[in-house]
């Protein structure tokens, strides 16, 4: 991969990382700590316990997804640094540039990703 293309993907991944961190901060209450954000959310909960539980579960799921996305971004940045970015982890062939633009954290070429999804019963894995 040429240095210009690597720089393009590095910038894209760093922007994604910044965006994910901002989303996590916003979910946690901005500049206040996580404990303070939880206490504040508890104070503003409605009397509808089912709704409060659903909202809490959704917040946990979003944070888990964004944390996994952050890990995938950091791993992609490491692959750029070590020169393995853009190579399929299964077969070693180059991943199409269009695929990397659409999903800069992609680990596999399309044929290998399809095999993984078929083995998993067709479930999609966004960071792969």
PDB file of C-alpha atoms in Angstrom:
ATOM      1  CA  UNK A   1       0.000   0.000   0.000  1.00  0.00           C
ATOM      2  CA  UNK A   2       1.419   3.366  -0.972  1.00  0.00           C
ATOM      3  CA  UNK A   3       2.219   5.965   1.708  1.00  0.00           C
ATOM      4  CA  UNK A   4      -0.466   8.287   0.304  1.00  0.00           C
ATOM      5  CA  UNK A   5      -3.144   5.610   0.589  1.00  0.00           C
ATOM      6  CA  UNK A   6      -1.914   4.663   4.078  1.00  0.00           C
ATOM      7  CA  UNK A   7      -2.132   8.311   5.113  1.00  0.00           C
ATOM      8  CA  UNK A   8      -5.700   8.481   3.778  1.00  0.00           C
ATOM      9  CA  UNK A   9      -6.795   5.443   5.788  1.00  0.00           C
ATOM     10  CA  UNK A  10      -4.892   6.611   8.878  1.00  0.00           C
ATOM     11  CA  UNK A  11      -6.745   9.929   8.769  1.00  0.00           C
ATOM     12  CA  UNK A  12     -10.085   8.179   8.227  1.00  0.00           C
ATOM     13  CA  UNK A  13      -9.468   5.768  11.122  1.00  0.00           C
ATOM     14  CA  UNK A  14      -8.296   8.543  13.445  1.00  0.00           C
ATOM     15  CA  UNK A  15     -11.457  10.530  12.661  1.00  0.00           C
ATOM     16  CA  UNK A  16     -13.569   7.446  13.351  1.00  0.00           C
ATOM     17  CA  UNK A  17     -11.720   6.992  16.655  1.00  0.00           C
ATOM     18  CA  UNK A  18     -12.382  10.609  17.635  1.00  0.00           C
ATOM     19  CA  UNK A  19     -16.078  10.222  16.780  1.00  0.00           C
ATOM     20  CA  UNK A  20     -16.454   6.988  18.782  1.00  0.00           C
ATOM     21  CA  UNK A  21     -14.714   8.502  21.809  1.00  0.00           C
ATOM     22  CA  UNK A  22     -17.037  11.530  21.613  1.00  0.00           C
ATOM     23  CA  UNK A  23     -20.062   9.209  21.496  1.00  0.00           C
ATOM     24  CA  UNK A  24     -18.801   7.285  24.530  1.00  0.00           C
ATOM     25  CA  UNK A  25     -18.205  10.533  26.433  1.00  0.00           C
ATOM     26  CA  UNK A  26     -21.691  11.757  25.579  1.00  0.00           C
ATOM     27  CA  UNK A  27     -23.245   8.478  26.761  1.00  0.00           C
ATOM     28  CA  UNK A  28     -21.339   8.750  30.000  1.00  0.00           C
ATOM     29  CA  UNK A  29     -22.592  12.258  30.638  1.00  0.00           C
ATOM     30  CA  UNK A  30     -19.990  14.410  28.900  1.00  0.00           C
ATOM     31  CA  UNK A  31     -17.246  15.707  31.154  1.00  0.00           C
ATOM     32  CA  UNK A  32     -18.670  14.302  34.378  1.00  0.00           C
ATOM     33  CA  UNK A  33     -17.526  10.905  35.571  1.00  0.00           C
ATOM     34  CA  UNK A  34     -19.324   7.665  34.903  1.00  0.00           C
ATOM     35  CA  UNK A  35     -20.583   7.347  38.495  1.00  0.00           C
ATOM     36  CA  UNK A  36     -21.965  10.882  38.440  1.00  0.00           C
ATOM     37  CA  UNK A  37     -23.658  10.236  35.078  1.00  0.00           C
ATOM     38  CA  UNK A  38     -25.268   7.063  36.446  1.00  0.00           C
ATOM     39  CA  UNK A  39     -26.485   8.880  39.558  1.00  0.00           C
ATOM     40  CA  UNK A  40     -27.899  11.694  37.442  1.00  0.00           C
ATOM     41  CA  UNK A  41     -29.675   9.220  35.164  1.00  0.00           C
ATOM     42  CA  UNK A  42     -31.124   7.457  38.211  1.00  0.00           C
ATOM     43  CA  UNK A  43     -32.506  10.762  39.503  1.00  0.00           C
ATOM     44  CA  UNK A  44     -34.274  11.436  36.215  1.00  0.00           C
ATOM     45  CA  UNK A  45     -35.724   7.945  35.769  1.00  0.00           C
ATOM     46  CA  UNK A  46     -39.419   7.647  35.396  1.00  0.00           C
ATOM     47  CA  UNK A  47     -41.526   5.427  37.607  1.00  0.00           C
ATOM     48  CA  UNK A  48     -41.841   3.002  34.706  1.00  0.00           C
ATOM     49  CA  UNK A  49     -39.268   0.369  35.726  1.00  0.00           C
ATOM     50  CA  UNK A  50     -39.627  -1.578  32.483  1.00  0.00           C
ATOM     51  CA  UNK A  51     -38.810   1.510  30.450  1.00  0.00           C
ATOM     52  CA  UNK A  52     -35.885   2.369  32.723  1.00  0.00           C
ATOM     53  CA  UNK A  53     -34.512  -1.175  32.369  1.00  0.00           C
ATOM     54  CA  UNK A  54     -34.887  -1.046  28.584  1.00  0.00           C
ATOM     55  CA  UNK A  55     -33.101   2.309  28.440  1.00  0.00           C
ATOM     56  CA  UNK A  56     -30.271   0.979  30.620  1.00  0.00           C
ATOM     57  CA  UNK A  57     -29.925  -2.164  28.491  1.00  0.00           C
ATOM     58  CA  UNK A  58     -29.803  -0.049  25.340  1.00  0.00           C
ATOM     59  CA  UNK A  59     -27.130   2.207  26.821  1.00  0.00           C
ATOM     60  CA  UNK A  60     -25.018  -0.822  27.782  1.00  0.00           C
ATOM     61  CA  UNK A  61     -25.417  -2.359  24.319  1.00  0.00           C
ATOM     62  CA  UNK A  62     -24.418   0.888  22.614  1.00  0.00           C
ATOM     63  CA  UNK A  63     -21.377   1.291  24.843  1.00  0.00           C
ATOM     64  CA  UNK A  64     -20.328  -2.317  24.223  1.00  0.00           C
ATOM     65  CA  UNK A  65     -20.685  -1.876  20.457  1.00  0.00           C
ATOM     66  CA  UNK A  66     -18.732   1.376  20.468  1.00  0.00           C
ATOM     67  CA  UNK A  67     -16.017  -0.120  22.655  1.00  0.00           C
ATOM     68  CA  UNK A  68     -15.655  -3.022  20.202  1.00  0.00           C
ATOM     69  CA  UNK A  69     -15.524  -0.525  17.332  1.00  0.00           C
ATOM     70  CA  UNK A  70     -12.771   1.384  19.136  1.00  0.00           C
ATOM     71  CA  UNK A  71     -10.741  -1.828  19.501  1.00  0.00           C
ATOM     72  CA  UNK A  72     -11.205  -2.596  15.780  1.00  0.00           C
ATOM     73  CA  UNK A  73     -10.036   0.916  14.867  1.00  0.00           C
ATOM     74  CA  UNK A  74      -6.957   0.646  17.086  1.00  0.00           C
ATOM     75  CA  UNK A  75      -6.108  -2.755  15.576  1.00  0.00           C
ATOM     76  CA  UNK A  76      -6.433  -1.310  12.050  1.00  0.00           C
ATOM     77  CA  UNK A  77      -4.081   1.541  12.988  1.00  0.00           C
ATOM     78  CA  UNK A  78      -1.583  -1.044  14.282  1.00  0.00           C
ATOM     79  CA  UNK A  79      -1.826  -2.939  10.975  1.00  0.00           C
ATOM     80  CA  UNK A  80      -1.061   0.275   9.104  1.00  0.00           C
ATOM     81  CA  UNK A  81       1.974   0.812  11.330  1.00  0.00           C
ATOM     82  CA  UNK A  82       3.293  -2.734  10.820  1.00  0.00           C
ATOM     83  CA  UNK A  83       2.551  -2.802   7.079  1.00  0.00           C
ATOM     84  CA  UNK A  84      -0.101  -5.532   7.112  1.00  0.00           C
ATOM     85  CA  UNK A  85      -3.097  -3.220   6.603  1.00  0.00           C
ATOM     86  CA  UNK A  86      -5.165  -4.088   3.567  1.00  0.00           C
ATOM     87  CA  UNK A  87      -4.152  -7.756   3.518  1.00  0.00           C
ATOM     88  CA  UNK A  88      -6.737 -10.438   4.264  1.00  0.00           C
ATOM     89  CA  UNK A  89      -5.970 -12.173   7.573  1.00  0.00           C
ATOM     90  CA  UNK A  90      -7.182 -15.496   6.149  1.00  0.00           C
ATOM     91  CA  UNK A  91      -5.706 -15.754   2.643  1.00  0.00           C
ATOM     92  CA  UNK A  92      -3.179 -12.904   2.550  1.00  0.00           C
ATOM     93  CA  UNK A  93      -4.510 -11.305  -0.633  1.00  0.00           C
ATOM     94  CA  UNK A  94      -5.133  -7.589  -0.861  1.00  0.00           C
ATOM     95  CA  UNK A  95      -8.502  -6.298   0.306  1.00  0.00           C
ATOM     96  CA  UNK A  96     -10.150  -4.108  -2.345  1.00  0.00           C
ATOM     97  CA  UNK A  97      -9.582  -0.408  -1.724  1.00  0.00           C
ATOM     98  CA  UNK A  98     -13.313   0.248  -2.175  1.00  0.00           C
ATOM     99  CA  UNK A  99     -14.031  -2.229   0.649  1.00  0.00           C
ATOM    100  CA  UNK A 100     -11.490  -0.524   2.891  1.00  0.00           C
ATOM    101  CA  UNK A 101     -13.032   2.884   2.173  1.00  0.00           C
ATOM    102  CA  UNK A 102     -16.454   1.499   3.091  1.00  0.00           C
ATOM    103  CA  UNK A 103     -15.138  -0.374   6.134  1.00  0.00           C
ATOM    104  CA  UNK A 104     -11.616   0.729   7.099  1.00  0.00           C
ATOM    105  CA  UNK A 105     -11.449  -1.888   9.863  1.00  0.00           C
ATOM    106  CA  UNK A 106     -12.079  -4.809   7.482  1.00  0.00           C
ATOM    107  CA  UNK A 107      -9.897  -7.831   8.237  1.00  0.00           C
ATOM    108  CA  UNK A 108     -10.849 -10.001   5.267  1.00  0.00           C
ATOM    109  CA  UNK A 109     -11.396  -9.862   1.530  1.00  0.00           C
ATOM    110  CA  UNK A 110     -15.001 -10.339   0.415  1.00  0.00           C
ATOM    111  CA  UNK A 111     -14.708 -14.081  -0.444  1.00  0.00           C
ATOM    112  CA  UNK A 112     -13.118 -14.911   2.933  1.00  0.00           C
ATOM    113  CA  UNK A 113     -15.642 -12.731   4.800  1.00  0.00           C
ATOM    114  CA  UNK A 114     -18.481 -14.557   3.035  1.00  0.00           C
ATOM    115  CA  UNK A 115     -17.030 -17.903   4.189  1.00  0.00           C
ATOM    116  CA  UNK A 116     -16.863 -16.625   7.780  1.00  0.00           C
ATOM    117  CA  UNK A 117     -20.456 -15.394   7.639  1.00  0.00           C
ATOM    118  CA  UNK A 118     -21.684 -18.689   6.182  1.00  0.00           C
ATOM    119  CA  UNK A 119     -19.886 -20.592   8.943  1.00  0.00           C
ATOM    120  CA  UNK A 120     -21.603 -18.376  11.514  1.00  0.00           C
ATOM    121  CA  UNK A 121     -24.992 -18.966   9.985  1.00  0.00           C
ATOM    122  CA  UNK A 122     -25.120 -15.768   7.966  1.00  0.00           C
ATOM    123  CA  UNK A 123     -24.662 -13.307  10.811  1.00  0.00           C
ATOM    124  CA  UNK A 124     -22.827 -10.162   9.845  1.00  0.00           C
ATOM    125  CA  UNK A 125     -19.865  -8.926  11.831  1.00  0.00           C
ATOM    126  CA  UNK A 126     -19.475  -5.176  11.214  1.00  0.00           C
ATOM    127  CA  UNK A 127     -15.767  -4.859  11.961  1.00  0.00           C
ATOM    128  CA  UNK A 128     -14.757  -7.813   9.844  1.00  0.00           C
TER     129      UNK A 128
END
